[in-house]
Short mmCIF file of C-alpha atoms in Angstrom, two decimals:
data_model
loop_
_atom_site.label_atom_id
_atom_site.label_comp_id
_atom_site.label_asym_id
_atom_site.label_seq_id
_atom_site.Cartn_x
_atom_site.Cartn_y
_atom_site.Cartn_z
CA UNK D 6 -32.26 -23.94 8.62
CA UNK D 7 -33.20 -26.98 6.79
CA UNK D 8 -36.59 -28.60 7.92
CA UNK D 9 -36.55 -32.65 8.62
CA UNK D 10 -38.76 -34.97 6.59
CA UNK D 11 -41.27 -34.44 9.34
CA UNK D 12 -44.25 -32.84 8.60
CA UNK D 13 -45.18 -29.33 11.18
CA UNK D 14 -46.26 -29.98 14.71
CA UNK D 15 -49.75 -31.32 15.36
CA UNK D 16 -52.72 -28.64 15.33
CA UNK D 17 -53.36 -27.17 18.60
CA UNK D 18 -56.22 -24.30 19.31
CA UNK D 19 -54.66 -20.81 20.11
CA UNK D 20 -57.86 -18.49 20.36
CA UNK D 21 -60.76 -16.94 18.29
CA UNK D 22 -61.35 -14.03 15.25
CA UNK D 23 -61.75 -10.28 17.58
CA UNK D 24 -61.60 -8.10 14.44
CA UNK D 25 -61.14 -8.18 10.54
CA UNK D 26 -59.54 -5.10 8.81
CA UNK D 27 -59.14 -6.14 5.14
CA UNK D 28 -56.27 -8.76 4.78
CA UNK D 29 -55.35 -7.75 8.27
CA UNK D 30 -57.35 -10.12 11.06
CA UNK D 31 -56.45 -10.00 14.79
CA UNK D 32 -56.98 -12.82 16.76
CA UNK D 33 -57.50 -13.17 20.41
CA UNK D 34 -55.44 -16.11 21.69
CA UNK D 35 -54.75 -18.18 25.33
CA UNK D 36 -50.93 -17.55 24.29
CA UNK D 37 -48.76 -15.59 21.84
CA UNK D 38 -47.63 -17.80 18.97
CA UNK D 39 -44.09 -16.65 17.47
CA UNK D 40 -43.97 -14.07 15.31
CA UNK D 41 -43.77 -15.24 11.26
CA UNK D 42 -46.00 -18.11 12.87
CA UNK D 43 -48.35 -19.64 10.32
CA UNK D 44 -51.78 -20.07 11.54
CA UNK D 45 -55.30 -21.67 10.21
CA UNK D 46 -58.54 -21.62 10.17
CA UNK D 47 -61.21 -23.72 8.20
CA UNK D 48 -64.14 -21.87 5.94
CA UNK D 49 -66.56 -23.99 3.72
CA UNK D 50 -63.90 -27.05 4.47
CA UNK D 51 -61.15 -25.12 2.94
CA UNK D 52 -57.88 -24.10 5.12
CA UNK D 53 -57.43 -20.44 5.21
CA UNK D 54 -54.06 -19.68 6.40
CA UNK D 55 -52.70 -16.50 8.15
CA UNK D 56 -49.39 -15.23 8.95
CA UNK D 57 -48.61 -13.36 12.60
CA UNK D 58 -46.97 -10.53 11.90
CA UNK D 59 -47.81 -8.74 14.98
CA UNK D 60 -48.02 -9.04 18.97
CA UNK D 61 -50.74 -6.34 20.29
CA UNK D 62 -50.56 -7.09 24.00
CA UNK D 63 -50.28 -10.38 26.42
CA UNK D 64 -53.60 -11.41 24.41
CA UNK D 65 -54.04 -10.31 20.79
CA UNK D 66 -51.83 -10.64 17.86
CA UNK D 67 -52.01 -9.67 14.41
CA UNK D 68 -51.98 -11.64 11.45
CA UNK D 69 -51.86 -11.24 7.49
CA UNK D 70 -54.19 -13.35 5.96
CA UNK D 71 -52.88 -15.52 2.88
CA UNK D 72 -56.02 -15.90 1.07
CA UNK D 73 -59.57 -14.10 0.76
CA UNK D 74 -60.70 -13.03 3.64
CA UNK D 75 -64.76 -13.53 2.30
CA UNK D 76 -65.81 -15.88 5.24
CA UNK D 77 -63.73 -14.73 8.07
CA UNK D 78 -66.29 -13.59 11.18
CA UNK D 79 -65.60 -12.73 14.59
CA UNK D 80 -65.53 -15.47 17.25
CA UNK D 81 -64.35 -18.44 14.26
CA UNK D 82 -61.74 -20.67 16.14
CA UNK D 83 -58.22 -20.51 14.90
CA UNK D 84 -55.68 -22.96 15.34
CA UNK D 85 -51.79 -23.42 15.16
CA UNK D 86 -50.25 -25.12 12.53
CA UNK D 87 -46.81 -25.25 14.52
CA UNK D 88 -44.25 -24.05 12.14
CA UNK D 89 -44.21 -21.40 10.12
CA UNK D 90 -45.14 -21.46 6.43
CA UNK D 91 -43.43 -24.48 4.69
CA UNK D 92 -43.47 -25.69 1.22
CA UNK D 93 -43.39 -29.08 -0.48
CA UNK D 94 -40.15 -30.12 -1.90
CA UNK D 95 -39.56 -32.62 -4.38
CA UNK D 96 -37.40 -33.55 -7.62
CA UNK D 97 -40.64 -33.57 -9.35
CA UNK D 98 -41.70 -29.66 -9.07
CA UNK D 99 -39.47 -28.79 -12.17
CA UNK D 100 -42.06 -28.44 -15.13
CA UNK D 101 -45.02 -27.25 -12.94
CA UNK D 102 -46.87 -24.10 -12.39
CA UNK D 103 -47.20 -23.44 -8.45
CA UNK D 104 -48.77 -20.89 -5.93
CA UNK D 105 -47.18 -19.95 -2.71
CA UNK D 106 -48.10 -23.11 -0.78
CA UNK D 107 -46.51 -25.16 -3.30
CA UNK D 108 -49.89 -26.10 -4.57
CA UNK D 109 -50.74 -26.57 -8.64
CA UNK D 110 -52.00 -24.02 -10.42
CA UNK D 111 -51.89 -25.85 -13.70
CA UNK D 112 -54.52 -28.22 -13.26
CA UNK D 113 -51.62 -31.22 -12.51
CA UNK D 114 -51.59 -33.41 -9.42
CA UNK D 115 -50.48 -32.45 -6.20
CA UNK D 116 -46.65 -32.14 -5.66
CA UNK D 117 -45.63 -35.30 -3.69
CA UNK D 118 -43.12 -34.20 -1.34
CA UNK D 119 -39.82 -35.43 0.04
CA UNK D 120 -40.00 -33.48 2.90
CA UNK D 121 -41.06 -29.67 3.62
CA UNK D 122 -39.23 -27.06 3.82
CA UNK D 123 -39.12 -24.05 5.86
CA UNK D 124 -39.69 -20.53 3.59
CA UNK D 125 -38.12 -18.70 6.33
CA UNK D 126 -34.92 -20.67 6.18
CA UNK D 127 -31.07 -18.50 6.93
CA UNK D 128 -29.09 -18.27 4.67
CA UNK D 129 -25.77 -20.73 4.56
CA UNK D 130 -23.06 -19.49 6.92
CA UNK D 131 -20.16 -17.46 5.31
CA UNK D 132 -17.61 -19.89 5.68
CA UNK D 133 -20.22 -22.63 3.21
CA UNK D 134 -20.85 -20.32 0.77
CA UNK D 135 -18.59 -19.00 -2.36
CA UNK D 136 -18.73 -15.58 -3.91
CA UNK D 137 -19.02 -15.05 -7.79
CA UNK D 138 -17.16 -17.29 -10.37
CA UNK D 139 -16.96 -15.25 -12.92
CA UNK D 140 -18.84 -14.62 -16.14
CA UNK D 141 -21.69 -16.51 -16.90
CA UNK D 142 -22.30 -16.26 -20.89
CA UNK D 143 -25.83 -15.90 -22.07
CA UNK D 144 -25.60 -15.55 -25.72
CA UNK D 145 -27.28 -11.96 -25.67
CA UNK D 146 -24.05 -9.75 -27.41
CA UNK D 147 -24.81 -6.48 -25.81
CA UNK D 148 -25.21 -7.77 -22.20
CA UNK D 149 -21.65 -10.40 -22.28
CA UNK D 150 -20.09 -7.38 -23.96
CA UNK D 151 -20.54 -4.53 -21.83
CA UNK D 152 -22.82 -5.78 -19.10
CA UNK D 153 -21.93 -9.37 -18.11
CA UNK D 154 -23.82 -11.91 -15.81
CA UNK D 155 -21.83 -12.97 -12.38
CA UNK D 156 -21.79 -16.63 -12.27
CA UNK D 157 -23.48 -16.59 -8.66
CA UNK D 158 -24.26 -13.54 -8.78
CA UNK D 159 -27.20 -10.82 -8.62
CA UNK D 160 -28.73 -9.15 -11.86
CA UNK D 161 -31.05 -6.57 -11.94
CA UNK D 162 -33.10 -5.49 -15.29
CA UNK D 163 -34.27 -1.57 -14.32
CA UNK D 164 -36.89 0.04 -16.53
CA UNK D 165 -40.26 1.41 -16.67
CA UNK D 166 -43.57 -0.71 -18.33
CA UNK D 167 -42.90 -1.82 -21.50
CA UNK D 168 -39.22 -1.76 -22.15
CA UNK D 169 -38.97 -5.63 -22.66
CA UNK D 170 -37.89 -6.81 -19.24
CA UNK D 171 -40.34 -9.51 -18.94
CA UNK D 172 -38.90 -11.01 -22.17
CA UNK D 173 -35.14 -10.07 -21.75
CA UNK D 174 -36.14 -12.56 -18.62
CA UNK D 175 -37.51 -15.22 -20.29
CA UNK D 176 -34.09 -15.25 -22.80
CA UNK D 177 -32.13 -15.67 -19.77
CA UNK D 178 -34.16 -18.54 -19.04
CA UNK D 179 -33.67 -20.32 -22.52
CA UNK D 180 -29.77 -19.31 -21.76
CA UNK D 181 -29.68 -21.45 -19.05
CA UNK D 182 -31.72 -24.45 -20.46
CA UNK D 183 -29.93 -24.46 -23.29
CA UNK D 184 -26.21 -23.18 -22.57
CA UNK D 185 -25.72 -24.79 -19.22
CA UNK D 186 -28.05 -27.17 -19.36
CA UNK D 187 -29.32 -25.77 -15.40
CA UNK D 188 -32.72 -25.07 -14.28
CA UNK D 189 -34.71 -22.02 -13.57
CA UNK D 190 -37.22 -21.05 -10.58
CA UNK D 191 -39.58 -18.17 -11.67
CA UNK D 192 -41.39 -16.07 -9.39
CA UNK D 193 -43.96 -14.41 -10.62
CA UNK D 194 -44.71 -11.41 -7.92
CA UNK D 195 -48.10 -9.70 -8.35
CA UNK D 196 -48.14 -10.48 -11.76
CA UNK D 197 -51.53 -9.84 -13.51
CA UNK D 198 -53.12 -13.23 -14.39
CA UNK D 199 -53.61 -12.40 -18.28
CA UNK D 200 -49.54 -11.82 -17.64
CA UNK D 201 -49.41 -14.80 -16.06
CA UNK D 202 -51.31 -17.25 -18.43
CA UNK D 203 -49.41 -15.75 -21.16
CA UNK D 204 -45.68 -16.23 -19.73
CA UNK D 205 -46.46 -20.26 -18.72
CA UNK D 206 -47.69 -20.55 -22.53
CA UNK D 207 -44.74 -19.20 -24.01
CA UNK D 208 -42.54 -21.06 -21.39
CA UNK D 209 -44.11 -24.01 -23.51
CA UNK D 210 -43.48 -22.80 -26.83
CA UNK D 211 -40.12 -22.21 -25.98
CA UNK D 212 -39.01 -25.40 -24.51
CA UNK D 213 -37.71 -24.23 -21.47
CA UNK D 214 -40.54 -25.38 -19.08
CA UNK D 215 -39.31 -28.82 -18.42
CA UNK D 216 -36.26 -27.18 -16.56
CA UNK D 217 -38.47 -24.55 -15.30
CA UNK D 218 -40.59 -24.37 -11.66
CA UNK D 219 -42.92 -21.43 -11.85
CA UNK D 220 -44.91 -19.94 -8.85
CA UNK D 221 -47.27 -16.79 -8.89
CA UNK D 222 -49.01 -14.28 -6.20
CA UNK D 223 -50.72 -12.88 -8.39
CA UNK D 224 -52.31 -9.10 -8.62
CA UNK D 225 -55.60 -10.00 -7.22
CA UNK D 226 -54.18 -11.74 -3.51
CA UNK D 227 -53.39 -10.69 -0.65
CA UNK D 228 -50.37 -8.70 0.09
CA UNK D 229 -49.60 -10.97 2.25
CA UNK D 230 -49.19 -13.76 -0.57
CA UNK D 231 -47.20 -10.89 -3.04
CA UNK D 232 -44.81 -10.06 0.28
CA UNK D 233 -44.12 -13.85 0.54
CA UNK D 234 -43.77 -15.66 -2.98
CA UNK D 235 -40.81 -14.61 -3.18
CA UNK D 236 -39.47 -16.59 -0.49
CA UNK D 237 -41.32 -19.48 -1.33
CA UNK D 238 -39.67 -19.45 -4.77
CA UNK D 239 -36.12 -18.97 -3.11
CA UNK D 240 -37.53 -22.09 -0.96
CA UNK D 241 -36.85 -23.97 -3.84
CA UNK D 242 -34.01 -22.89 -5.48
CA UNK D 243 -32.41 -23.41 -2.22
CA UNK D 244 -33.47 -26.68 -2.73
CA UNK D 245 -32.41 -27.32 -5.88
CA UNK D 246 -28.78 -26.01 -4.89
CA UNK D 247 -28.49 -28.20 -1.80
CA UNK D 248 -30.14 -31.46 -2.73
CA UNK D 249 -30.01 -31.84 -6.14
CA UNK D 250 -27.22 -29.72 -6.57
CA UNK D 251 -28.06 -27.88 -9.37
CA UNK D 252 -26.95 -24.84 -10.75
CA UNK D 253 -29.75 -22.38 -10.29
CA UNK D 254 -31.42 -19.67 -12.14
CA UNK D 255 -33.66 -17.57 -10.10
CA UNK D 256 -35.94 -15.03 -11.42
CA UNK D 257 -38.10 -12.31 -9.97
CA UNK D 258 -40.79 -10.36 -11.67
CA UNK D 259 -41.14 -7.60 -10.32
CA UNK D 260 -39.41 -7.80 -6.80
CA UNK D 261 -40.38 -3.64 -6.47
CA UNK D 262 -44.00 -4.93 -6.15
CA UNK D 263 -42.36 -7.43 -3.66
CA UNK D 264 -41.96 -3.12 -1.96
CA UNK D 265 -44.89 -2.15 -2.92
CA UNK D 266 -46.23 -5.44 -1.54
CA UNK D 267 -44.24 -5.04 2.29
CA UNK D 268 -45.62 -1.17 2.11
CA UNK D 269 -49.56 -2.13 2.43
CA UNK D 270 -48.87 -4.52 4.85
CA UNK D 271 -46.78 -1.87 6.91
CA UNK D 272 -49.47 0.73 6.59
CA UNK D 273 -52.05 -1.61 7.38
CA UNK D 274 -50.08 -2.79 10.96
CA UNK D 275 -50.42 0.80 11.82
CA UNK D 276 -46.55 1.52 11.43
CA UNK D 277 -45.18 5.42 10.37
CA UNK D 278 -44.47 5.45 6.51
CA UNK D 279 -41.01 6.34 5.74
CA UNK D 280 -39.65 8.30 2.58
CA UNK D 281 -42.04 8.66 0.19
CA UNK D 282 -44.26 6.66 1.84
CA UNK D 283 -42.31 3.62 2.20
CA UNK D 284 -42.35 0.86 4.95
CA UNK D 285 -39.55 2.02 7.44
CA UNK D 286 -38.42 -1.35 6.94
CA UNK D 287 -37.65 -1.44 3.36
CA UNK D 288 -33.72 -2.27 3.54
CA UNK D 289 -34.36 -4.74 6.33
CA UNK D 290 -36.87 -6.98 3.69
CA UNK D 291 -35.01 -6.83 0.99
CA UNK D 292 -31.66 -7.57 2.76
CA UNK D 293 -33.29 -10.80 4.10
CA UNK D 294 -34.61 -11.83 0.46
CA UNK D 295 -31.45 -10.63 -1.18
CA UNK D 296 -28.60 -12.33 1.63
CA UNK D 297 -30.44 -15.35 0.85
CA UNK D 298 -29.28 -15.61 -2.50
CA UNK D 299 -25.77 -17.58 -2.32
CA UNK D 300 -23.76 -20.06 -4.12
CA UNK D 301 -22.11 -23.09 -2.53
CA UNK D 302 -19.77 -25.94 -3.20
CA UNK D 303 -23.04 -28.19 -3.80
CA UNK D 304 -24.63 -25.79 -6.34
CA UNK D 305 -25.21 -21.93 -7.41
CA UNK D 306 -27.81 -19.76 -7.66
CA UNK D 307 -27.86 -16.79 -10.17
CA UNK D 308 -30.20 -14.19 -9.78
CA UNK D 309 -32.04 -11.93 -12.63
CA UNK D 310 -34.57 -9.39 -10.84
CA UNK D 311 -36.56 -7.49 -13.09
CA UNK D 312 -36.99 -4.02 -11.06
CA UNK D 313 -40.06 -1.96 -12.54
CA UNK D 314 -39.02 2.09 -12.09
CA UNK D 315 -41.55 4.33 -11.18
CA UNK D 316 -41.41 7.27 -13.77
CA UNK D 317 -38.28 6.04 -14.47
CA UNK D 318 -36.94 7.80 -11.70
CA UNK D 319 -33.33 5.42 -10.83
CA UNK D 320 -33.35 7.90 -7.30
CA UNK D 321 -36.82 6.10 -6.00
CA UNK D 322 -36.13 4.68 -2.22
CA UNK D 323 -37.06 1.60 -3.81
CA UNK D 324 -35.23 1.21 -6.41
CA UNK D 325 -31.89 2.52 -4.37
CA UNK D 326 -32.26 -0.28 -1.70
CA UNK D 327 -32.26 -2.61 -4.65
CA UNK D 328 -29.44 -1.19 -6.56
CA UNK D 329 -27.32 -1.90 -3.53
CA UNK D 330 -27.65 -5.31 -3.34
CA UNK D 331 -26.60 -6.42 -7.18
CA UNK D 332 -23.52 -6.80 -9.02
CA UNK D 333 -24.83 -6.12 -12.30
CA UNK D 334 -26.97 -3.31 -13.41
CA UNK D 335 -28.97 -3.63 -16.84
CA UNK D 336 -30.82 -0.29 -17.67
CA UNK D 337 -33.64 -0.83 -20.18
CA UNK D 338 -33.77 2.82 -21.98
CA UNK D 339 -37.52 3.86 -23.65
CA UNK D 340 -35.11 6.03 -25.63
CA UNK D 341 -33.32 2.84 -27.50
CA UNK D 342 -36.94 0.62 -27.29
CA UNK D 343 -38.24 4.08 -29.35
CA UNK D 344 -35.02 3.54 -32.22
CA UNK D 345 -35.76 -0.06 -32.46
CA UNK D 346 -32.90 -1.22 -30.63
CA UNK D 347 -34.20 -4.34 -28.58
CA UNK D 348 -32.85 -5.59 -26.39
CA UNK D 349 -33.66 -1.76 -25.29
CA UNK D 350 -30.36 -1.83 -22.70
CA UNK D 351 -28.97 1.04 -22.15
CA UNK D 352 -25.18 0.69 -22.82
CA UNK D 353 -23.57 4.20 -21.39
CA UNK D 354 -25.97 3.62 -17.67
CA UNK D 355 -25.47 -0.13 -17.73
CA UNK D 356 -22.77 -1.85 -15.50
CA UNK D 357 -20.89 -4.54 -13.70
CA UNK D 358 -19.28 -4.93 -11.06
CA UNK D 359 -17.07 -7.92 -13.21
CA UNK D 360 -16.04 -5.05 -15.78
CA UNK D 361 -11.77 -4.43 -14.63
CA UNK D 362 -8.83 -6.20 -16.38
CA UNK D 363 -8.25 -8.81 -13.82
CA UNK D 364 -12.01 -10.42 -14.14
CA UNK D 365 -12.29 -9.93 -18.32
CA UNK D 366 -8.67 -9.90 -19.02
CA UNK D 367 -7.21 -7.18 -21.46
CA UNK D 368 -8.96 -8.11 -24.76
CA UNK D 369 -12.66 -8.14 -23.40
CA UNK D 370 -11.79 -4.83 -21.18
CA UNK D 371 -10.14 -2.60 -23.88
CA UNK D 372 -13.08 -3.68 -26.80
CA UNK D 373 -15.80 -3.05 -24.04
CA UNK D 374 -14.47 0.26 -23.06
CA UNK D 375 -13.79 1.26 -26.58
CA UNK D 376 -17.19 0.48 -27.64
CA UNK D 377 -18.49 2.96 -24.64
CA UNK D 378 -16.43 5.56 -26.03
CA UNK D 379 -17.55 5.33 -29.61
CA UNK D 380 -21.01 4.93 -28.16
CA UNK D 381 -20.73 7.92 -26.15
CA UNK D 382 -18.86 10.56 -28.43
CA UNK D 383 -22.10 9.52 -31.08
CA UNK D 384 -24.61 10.47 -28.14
CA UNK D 385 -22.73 13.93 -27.04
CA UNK D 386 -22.51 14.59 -31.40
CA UNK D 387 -26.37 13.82 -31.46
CA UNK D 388 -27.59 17.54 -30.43
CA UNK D 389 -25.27 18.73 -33.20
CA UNK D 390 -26.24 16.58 -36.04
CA UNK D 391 -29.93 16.72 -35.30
CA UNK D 392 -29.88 20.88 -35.38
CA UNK D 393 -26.90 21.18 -38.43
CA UNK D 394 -26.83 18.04 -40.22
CA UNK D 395 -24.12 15.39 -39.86
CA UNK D 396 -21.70 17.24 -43.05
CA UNK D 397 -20.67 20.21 -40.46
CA UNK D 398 -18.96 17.65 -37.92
CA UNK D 399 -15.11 16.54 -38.96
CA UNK D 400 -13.89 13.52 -40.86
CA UNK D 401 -12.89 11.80 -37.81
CA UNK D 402 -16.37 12.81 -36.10
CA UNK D 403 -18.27 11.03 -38.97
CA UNK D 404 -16.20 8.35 -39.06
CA UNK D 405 -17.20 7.51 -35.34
CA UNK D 406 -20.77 8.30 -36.04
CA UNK D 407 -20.67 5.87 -38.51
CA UNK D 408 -19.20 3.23 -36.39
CA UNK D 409 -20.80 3.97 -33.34
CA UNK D 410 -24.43 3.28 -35.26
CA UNK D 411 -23.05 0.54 -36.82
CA UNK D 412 -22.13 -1.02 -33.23
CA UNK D 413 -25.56 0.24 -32.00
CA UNK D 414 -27.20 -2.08 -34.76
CA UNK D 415 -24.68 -4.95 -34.09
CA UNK D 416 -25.84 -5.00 -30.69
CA UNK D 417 -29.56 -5.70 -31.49
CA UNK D 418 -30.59 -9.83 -31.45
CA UNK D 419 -33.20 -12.11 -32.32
CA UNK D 420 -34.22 -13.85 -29.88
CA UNK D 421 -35.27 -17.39 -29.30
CA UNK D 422 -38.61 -16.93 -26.86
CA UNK D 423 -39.73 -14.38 -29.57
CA UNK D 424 -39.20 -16.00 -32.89
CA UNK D 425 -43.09 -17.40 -33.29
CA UNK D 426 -44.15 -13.41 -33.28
CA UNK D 427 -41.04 -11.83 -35.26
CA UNK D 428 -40.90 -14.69 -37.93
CA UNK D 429 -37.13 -14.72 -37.12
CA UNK D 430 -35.04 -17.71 -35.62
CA UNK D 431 -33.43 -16.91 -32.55
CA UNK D 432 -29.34 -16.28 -32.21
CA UNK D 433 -26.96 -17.54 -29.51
CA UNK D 434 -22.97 -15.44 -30.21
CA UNK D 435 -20.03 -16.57 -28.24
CA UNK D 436 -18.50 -14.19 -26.05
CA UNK D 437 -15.07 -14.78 -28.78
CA UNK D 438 -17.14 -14.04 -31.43
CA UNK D 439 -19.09 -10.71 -30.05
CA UNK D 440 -15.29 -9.17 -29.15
CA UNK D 441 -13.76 -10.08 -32.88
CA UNK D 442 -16.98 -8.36 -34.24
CA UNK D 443 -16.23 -5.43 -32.22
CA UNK D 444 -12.60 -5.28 -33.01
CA UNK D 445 -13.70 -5.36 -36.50
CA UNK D 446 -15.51 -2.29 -35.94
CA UNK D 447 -13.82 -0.24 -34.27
CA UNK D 448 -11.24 -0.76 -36.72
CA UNK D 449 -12.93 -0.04 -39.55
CA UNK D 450 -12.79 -3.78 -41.03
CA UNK D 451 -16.63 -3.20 -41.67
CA UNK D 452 -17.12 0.50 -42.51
CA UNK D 453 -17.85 -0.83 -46.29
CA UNK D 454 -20.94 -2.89 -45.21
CA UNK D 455 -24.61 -1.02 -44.77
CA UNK D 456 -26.20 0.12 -41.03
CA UNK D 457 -29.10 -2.61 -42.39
CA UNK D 458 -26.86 -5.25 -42.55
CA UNK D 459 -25.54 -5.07 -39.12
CA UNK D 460 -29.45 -5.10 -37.83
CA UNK D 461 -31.32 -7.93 -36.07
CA UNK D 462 -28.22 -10.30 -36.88
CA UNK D 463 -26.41 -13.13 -34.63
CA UNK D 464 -22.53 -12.79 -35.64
CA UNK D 465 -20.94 -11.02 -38.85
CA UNK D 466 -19.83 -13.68 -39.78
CA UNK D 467 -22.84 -13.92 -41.11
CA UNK D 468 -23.18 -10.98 -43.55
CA UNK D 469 -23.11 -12.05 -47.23
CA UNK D 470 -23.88 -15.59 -46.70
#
């Protein structure tokens, strides 16, 4: 539910500090304050805010604390704030570098709000909101060809550390600035701050951080402020989509240490770990982040999630109650990121749930499907031509060898958030242009031109200019 332009209840007393385990602080009160409550306390005239999480008895609840918890002693009075944790909202946040409570991080002045809003807010009712509109173009060739974006829809990036999610995320970014001319909300959960202070710089350099709200829980805070960042940063885009009706781009890195985030919190309430460990509540949180993530007749909200994999193991708990939520699946491979294929996406593992004949229509279908099979007849040949040599397969093997690496170089791109490191200018192809290209070689219109020449390039068009 939407919040008025009323700011929370007045500040009443509840009770005092009884014990402090870690971020975990129980609080003896007079009554029990709802649960998801946000409550406060004042250290060295600074509000410390908690979060109640937990009733004990009739008298003690506890409560995750969202900041340090140097200062906290027994006995210190805590009071209600009357709400639970809200955020500032305003036209003006777009351009600015925010933490959870919607306060600046990058040494700017104070967001001026219209009103606040509610980070616990349900999601639109099903007869308000719309389900995907088709494909959303980004410019990236291999991901519109065999991979592409619902319009309103959920994306996740899978792959382990250093496969390039962090800046396939960032091009999706510029996609939006610059393609559809929307705007982007960036959470940035338990992000390291060197991460962190290198992504808002780049943002810069780019040009996408006018259209661009960033907030961070960083590595180093609670995990009460990792489980919840998330939220606040869907706070806004749900703002953006309902009041200034905006067509939304909404990022999370990483949402599995959003998990890993909900699992010390779990453990540290006391509750029985689940498989492998996990919080027996895993599906329930991300359900309630992921239902939240709707499109309506005053605005959209796409969704890119990069999804770290631990020991790039796709089966992890984690990962599965993820998977089940998206409708496209983009697997970054440290096989193709080891060839110097970047973006590193894996095209035989990647999918969509936009890829039939009715969505793409027959052109886009029967080029994306034949570049799978050329793609995959080259991987089952690879054993053979690595122990015999590629003269002992047949003429028609070779030929789709040849074509099939060909493709695999086609599908590499500059990018735009990269070109100040790689010395090369960024390329935006046309979905019309990417399936002509592909036509072209899968017919054999290109089987005369070089694997080089198909590398690093924007459309083939280009080749020989």
């Amino acid at each position: 539910m939407n919040y008025s332009e009323d700011k929370p209840a007045a500040i009443a007393a509840i009770g005092t500090i009884s014990e402090v385990h870690g971020p975990v602080v129980e609080v003896n009160c007079r009554f029990l304050p709802p649960l998801r409550q946000a409550l406060t306390t004042q250290v060295n005239n600074e509000i410390y805010m908690f979060e109640v999480h937990q009733h004990v008895d009739q008298h003690h609840i506890r409560a995750i604390t969202l900041h340090e918890t140097g200062g906290l002693y027994r006995g210190m009075p805590v009071y209600d704030s009357g709400a639970p944790l809200q955020v500032p909202v305003t036209p003006e946040c777009l351009g600015r570098l925010v933490n959870i409570f919607g306060e600046p991080l990058d040494g700017g002045a104070p967001l001026l709000a219209d009103f606040f809003r509610n980070i616990h807010s349900s999601p639109p009712s099903l007869t308000d909101s719309l389900g995907t509109q088709g494909i959303l173009e980004t410019g990236i060739k291999v991901i519109d060809l065999l991979c592409p974006f619902a319009a309103g829809g959920k994306t996740g990036l899978f792959g382990g550390a250093g496969v390039g999610k962090t800046v396939l995320v960032m091009e999706f970014m510029h996609a939006i600035s610059a393609i559809h001319h929307g705007v982007s909300v960036f959470a940035g959960v338990g992000e390291r701050i060197r991460e962190g202070h290198e992504l808002w710089h780049e943002m810069q350099k780019a040009g996408v951080m006018p259209q661009t709200l960033m907030l961070f829980g960083q590595m180093d805070e609670s995990p009460g402020v990792r489980f919840r960042v998330g939220l606040s940063a869907l706070t806004y885009a749900e703002y953006m989509r309902d009041t200034m009706q905006k067509d939304v781009l909404f990022v999370m890195d990483n949402i599995f240490r959003f998990v890993q985030a909900g699992s010390e919190i779990s453990s540290l309430l006391g509750r029985m770990p689940a498989t492998v460990g996990y919080q027996p509540t895993l599906h329930t949180e991300v359900a309630e982040l992921q239902d939240r993530i709707l499109s309506t007749e005053r605005g959209s909200i796409t969704s890119v999630q990069a999804v770290y994999v631990p020991a790039d193991d796709m089966s992890d708990p984690a990962v599965n109650a993820i998977l089940k939520h998206l409708d496209t699946t983009i697997i970054l491979s440290r096989a193709q990121a080891s060839r110097g294929i970047y973006p590193a996406v894996d095209p035989l593992r990647s999918t969509s749930k936009l890829m039939d004949r009715h969505t793409l229509g027959d052109k886009h279908y029967s080029i994306s499907e034949g570049v799978r099979e050329s793609m995959a007849r080259y991987a089952e040949l690879e054993d053979i031509i690595t122990m015999l040599g590629i003269e002992e397969l047949s003429q028609k093997d070779r030929l789709t060898v040849m074509r099939a690496r060909k493709l695999q170089r086609y599908l590499t791109q500059p990018f735009w958030v990269t070109a100040a490191y790689t010395g090369m200018a960024g390329k935006t192809v046309v979905l019309a242009d990417v399936l002509d290209d592909c036509q072209g070689f899968l017919n054999g219109d290109f089987d005369h031109i070089p694997e080089e020449e198909c590398y690093f390039r924007g459309s083939m068009k280009e080749v020989g200019k």
